[in-house]
Each structure stands twice: as C-alpha cells, then as structure tokens.
XYZ file of C-alpha atoms in Angstrom:
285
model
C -4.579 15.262 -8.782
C -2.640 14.541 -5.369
C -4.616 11.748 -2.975
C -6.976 13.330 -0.603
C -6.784 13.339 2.507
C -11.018 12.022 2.591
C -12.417 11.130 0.163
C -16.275 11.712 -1.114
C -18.450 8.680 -0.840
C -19.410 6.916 -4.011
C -22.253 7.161 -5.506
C -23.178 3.561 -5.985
C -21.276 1.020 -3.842
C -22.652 -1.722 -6.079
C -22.320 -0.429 -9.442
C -19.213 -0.467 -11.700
C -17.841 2.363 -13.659
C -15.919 1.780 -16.598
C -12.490 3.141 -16.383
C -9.967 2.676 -20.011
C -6.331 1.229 -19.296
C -4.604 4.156 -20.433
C -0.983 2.201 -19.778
C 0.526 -0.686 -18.422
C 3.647 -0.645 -16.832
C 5.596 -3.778 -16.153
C 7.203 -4.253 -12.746
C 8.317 -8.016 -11.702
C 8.164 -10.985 -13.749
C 4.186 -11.343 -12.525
C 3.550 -8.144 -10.989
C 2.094 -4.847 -13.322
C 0.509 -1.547 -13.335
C -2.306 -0.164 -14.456
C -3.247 3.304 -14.996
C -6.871 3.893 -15.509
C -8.924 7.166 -16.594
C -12.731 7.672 -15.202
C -15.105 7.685 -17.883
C -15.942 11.643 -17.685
C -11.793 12.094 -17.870
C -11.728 13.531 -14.115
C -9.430 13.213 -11.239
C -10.320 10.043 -8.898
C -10.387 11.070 -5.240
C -9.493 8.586 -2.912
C -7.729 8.432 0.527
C -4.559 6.569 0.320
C -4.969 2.940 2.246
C -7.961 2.639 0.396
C -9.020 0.012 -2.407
C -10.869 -0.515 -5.504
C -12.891 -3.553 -6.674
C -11.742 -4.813 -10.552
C -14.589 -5.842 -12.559
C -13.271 -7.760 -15.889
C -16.934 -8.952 -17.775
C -17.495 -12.589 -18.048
C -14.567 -13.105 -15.490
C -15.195 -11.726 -12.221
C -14.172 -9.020 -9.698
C -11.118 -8.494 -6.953
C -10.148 -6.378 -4.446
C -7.231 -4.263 -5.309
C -5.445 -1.551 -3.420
C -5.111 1.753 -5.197
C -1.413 2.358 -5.819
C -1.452 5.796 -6.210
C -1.775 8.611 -9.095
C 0.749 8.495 -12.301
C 2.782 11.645 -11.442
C 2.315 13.233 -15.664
C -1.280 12.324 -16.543
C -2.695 11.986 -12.954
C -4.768 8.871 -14.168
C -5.636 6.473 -11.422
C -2.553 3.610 -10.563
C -3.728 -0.325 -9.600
C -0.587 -2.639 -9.207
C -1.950 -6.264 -9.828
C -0.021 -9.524 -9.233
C -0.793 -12.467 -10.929
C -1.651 -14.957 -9.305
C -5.543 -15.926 -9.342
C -8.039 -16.421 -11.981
C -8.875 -12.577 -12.276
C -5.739 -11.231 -11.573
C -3.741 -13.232 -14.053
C -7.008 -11.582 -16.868
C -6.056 -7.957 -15.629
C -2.227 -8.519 -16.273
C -3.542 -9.307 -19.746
C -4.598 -6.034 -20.284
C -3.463 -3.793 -22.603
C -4.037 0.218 -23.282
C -7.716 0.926 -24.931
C -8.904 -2.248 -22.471
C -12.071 -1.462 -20.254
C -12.146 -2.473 -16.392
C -15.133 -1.910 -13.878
C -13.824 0.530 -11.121
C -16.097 0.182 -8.108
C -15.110 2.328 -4.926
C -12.865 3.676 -3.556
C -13.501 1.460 0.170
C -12.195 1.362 3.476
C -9.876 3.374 5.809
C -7.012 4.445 4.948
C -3.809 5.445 6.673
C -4.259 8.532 9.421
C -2.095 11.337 7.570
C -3.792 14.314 8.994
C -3.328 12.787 12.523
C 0.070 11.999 11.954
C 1.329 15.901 11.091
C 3.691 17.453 12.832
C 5.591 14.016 13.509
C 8.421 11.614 12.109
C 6.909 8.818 9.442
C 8.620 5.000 9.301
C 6.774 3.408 6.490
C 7.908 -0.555 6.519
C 7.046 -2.045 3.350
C 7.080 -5.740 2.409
C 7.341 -7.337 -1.015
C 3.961 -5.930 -2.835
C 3.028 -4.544 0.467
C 4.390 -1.210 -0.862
C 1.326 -0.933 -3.294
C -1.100 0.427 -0.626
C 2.054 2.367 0.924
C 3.127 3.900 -2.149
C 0.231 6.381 -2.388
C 0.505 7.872 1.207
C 4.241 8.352 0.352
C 2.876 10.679 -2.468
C 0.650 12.318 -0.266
C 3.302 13.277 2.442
C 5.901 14.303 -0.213
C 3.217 16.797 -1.736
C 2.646 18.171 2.021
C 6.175 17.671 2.962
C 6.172 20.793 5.368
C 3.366 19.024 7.253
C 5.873 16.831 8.768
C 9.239 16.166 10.423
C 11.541 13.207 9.248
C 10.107 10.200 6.681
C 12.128 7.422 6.125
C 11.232 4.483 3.965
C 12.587 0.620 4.842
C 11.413 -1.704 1.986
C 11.683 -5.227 1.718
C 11.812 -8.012 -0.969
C 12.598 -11.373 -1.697
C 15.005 -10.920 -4.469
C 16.161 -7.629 -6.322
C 14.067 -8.775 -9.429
C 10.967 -8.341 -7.035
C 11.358 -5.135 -5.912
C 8.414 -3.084 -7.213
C 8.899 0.738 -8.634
C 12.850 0.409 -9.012
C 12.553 3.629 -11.449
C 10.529 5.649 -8.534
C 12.896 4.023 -5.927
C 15.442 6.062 -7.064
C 13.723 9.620 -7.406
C 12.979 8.966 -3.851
C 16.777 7.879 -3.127
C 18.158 11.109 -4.696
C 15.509 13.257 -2.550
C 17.255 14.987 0.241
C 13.919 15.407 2.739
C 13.500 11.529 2.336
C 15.902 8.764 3.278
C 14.925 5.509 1.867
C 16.577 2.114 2.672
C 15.660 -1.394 0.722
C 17.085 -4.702 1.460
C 16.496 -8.083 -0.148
C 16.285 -11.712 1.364
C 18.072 -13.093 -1.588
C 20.650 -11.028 -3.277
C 22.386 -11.895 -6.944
C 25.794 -11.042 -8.460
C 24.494 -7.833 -9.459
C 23.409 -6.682 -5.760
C 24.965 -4.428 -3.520
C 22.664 -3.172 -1.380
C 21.737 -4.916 1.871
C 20.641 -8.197 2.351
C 18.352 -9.738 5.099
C 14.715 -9.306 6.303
C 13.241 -5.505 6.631
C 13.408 -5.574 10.127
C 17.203 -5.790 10.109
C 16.747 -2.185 8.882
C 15.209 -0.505 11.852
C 18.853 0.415 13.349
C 19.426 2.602 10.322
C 15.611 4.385 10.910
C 16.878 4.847 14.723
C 19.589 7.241 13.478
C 17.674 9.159 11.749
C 13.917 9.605 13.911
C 12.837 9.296 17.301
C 10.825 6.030 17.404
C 9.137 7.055 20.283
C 7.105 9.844 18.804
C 7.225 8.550 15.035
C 3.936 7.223 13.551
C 4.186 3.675 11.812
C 2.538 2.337 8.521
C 3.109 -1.065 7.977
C 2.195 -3.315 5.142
C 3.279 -6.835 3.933
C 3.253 -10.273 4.643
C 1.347 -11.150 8.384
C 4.165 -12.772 9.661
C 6.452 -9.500 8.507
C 3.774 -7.021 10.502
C 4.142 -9.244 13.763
C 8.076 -9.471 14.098
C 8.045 -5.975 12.729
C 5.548 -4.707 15.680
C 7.452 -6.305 17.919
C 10.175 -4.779 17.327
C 9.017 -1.325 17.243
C 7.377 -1.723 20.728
C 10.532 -2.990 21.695
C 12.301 0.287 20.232
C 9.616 2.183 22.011
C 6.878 2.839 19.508
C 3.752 3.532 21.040
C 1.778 0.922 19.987
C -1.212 3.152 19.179
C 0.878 4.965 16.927
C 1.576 1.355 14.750
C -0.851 1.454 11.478
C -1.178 -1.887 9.495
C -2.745 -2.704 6.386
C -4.473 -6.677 6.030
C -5.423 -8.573 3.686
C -8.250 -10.534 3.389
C -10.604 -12.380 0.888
C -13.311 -9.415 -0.156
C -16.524 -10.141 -2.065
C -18.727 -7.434 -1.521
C -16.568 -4.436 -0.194
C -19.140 -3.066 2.082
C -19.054 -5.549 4.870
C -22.540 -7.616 3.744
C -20.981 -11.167 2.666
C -18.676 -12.008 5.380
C -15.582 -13.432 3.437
C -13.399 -10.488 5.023
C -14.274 -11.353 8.596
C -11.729 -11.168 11.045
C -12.958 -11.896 14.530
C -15.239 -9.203 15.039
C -14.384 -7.251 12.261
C -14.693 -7.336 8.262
C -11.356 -5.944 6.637
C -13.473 -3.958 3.671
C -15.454 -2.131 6.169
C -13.497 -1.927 9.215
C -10.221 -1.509 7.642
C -7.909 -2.383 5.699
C -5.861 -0.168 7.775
C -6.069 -0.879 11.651
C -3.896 0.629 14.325
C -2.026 -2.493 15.931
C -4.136 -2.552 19.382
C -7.442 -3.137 17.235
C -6.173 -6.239 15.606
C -3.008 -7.639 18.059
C -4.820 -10.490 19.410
C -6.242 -11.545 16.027
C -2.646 -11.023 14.284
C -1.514 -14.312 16.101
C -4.484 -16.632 14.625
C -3.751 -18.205 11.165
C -6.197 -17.990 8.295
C -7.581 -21.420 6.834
C-alpha cells in the first residue's frame, strides 16, 4: 500500500500493537531497517512526515519516524540508528521478533498542497528517513507534479543510507537526484562538500521561486540551508522542516518535546520555516 495522503486516527493513542519484524535490512555500520507487519496482516496507513513510537518489553519505548513502505511486501519500514539504550535493543532484532507499534503521530509533509509545483527535498545524514516516504508518495503520483529533484547529504560514503534505492532513483528519468559527502574515500567520485553546495545544480533544473521545500537533518544543516533558499528566492512559507526532539508521550501531555510554545509530537514534526525561525536559532540543553 502507497502512503496516504491522511491518515485515519488511531484507535488507542496509548496502547501498543504488536507488529512481527518481518526483515532487517542493514544500512551503515549502526544504522538498520526494519520492516514490520500489523498483527491482522493489513496495510498501515500513515501520512509520510509522520512517526511511530517503538515499544521493546522490559526496555522501553522511542520515537521513530516511519521510513516508508517495502516496495514487494508493502510491510511497514522504521530505519533505527543506534545510538541509545532502546535503539541499540531494536538493531538487535531479528525476523520473527515482536515490537509495540503505537501511532502513527504528528504532521506530516503538505503533498496535496504542494501539487502542481517543483519539489527540492534536502536531506541530511539520517534525515532522509522521514524524507524517504514522501519521495514514494510523489513518485506514485508523479503526474501530480512538475520537476523533483533530490540533494542528499552525508558524512562519509559508508553513511549514506539506501545506496541500493539511491540508484533506482538515479536511473529514473522524471527524477534527478544529487548526493554529496563531507568526507570522501579512495573509492568516491561523486561530489564532496556540505548539501548546500548542491543547490546550484537544483537551480538548473527548477524554479526556486515557486518550488516547495522539505527539509530534514541536522539543525544547524536546516538553518544554513534556509538561508540559502530565501536567499535563492524561496518563499519562505513554502520551506517545510522536520525536528527532532525528545518524545515521551506522543500526544503532547508530558512536555519533553516542547519547543517554545509548541510540542514537536503534536504540533509537528513537520513545521513550515516561519512557525519555528525564531526558535531554530536557540540551542537545546
């Protein structure tokens, strides 16, 4: 099943479904996939942008973006890096595993408002993860808009995320896709330097002045790179970003999310850049 554009509310914010790890996929050195099935077997609607909360028993639960759909069984697609308590137990898992699936939460990125114009996703290091599944919704409704062009980001070419998938999208001809590393090795020969360095090449092929933006990855990435598209003359309005924060309760009731006036599990995590510019510049604790 393709991502929906909205998605049905679920039944019980609070209660976690057991989904089985029908595959694991590795992608970095500490970075994996999981593709989980629903307990009834069904298609899991979701808007892509959105997230899941990861219940492991005994160990505890975290926010995770929803990655997308595997494109052969459909099953539901969590990319997990390892780097906290819980996150290191779901890169553990293995296919047969249980995890509790509770969601999906939040806003996600503004596809139906967006038709009719040019895309520039900007993706940063795992910040393709939340990107990854609008890309598969615009593909599947390609005729629903003009250009798309992808700039990706990473430190080093053994971080880059999807490589397989990278290259299906390279050899599409109503996609143009351009990745770039900080770091290269003796086996790179793509481009090296930050993402932003890349938004020359997007100019060539869209008109930044009526394209629509999503934007995830590192903070500091999403400031330079707003800049920089304002700059180009990007309406700033027409900037989408995706933040991160630490989420407990996914509903907006604990208040470890809150940014300013806002909680990123309720509010967000996708915000168009006016609702969150002055708050982009503070530093979190």
């Amino acid at each position: 099943m393709i991502p929906q554009a909205i998605a049905p509310p679920a039944p019980d914010l609070f209660l976690p479904l057991p989904f089985q790890v029908t595959g694991v996929r590795r992608e970095t050195l500490d970075t994996i996939t999981l593709r989980l099935r629903p307990p009834d077997g069904s298609a899991f609607s979701f808007r892509p942008g959105q997230f899941n909360m990861l219940y492991l028993f005994g160990i505890g639960e975290v926010p995770i973006s929803i990655s997308g759909v595997h494109p052969r069984t459909r099953d539901l697609e969590h990319t997990v890096r390892a780097v906290g308590h819980v996150t290191r137990a779901l890169a553990r898992l293995r296919k047969g595993h249980v995890v509790g699936v509770r969601g999906p939460f939040g806003h996600g990125w503004p596809l139906e408002e967006a038709q009719g114009q040019d895309i520039l996703i900007l993706a940063g290091g795992i910040g393709l993860a939340p990107l990854r599944p609008a890309l598969q919704y615009l593909l599947a409704h390609r005729s629903d808009y003009e250009q798309i062009v992808l700039l990706y980001g990473s430190r080093t070419p053994a971080d880059l995320l999807y490589q397989l998938e990278l290259e299906r999208w390279r050899g599409r001809l109503d996609l143009h896709v351009f990745v770039t590393v900080d770091r290269g090795d003796e086996a790179w020969r793509g481009h090296i330097g930050v993402v932003t360095t890349l938004l020359p090449l997007a100019e060539r092929l869209l008109d930044l002045r009526r394209a629509f933006v999503l934007m995830c990855g590192p903070e500091v990435m999403m400031r330079v790179a707003a800049r920089e598209l304002e700059d180009r003359g990007v309406l700033p309005e027409r900037i989408f970003l995706s933040l991160e924060r630490n989420m407990k309760c996914a509903v907006g009731f604990c208040g470890h999310c809150q940014f300013g006036p806002l909680f990123i599990c309720r509010d967000g995590p996708v915000f168009p850049l006016p609702r969150v510019r002055p708050l982009l510049e503070v530093r979190e604790l």
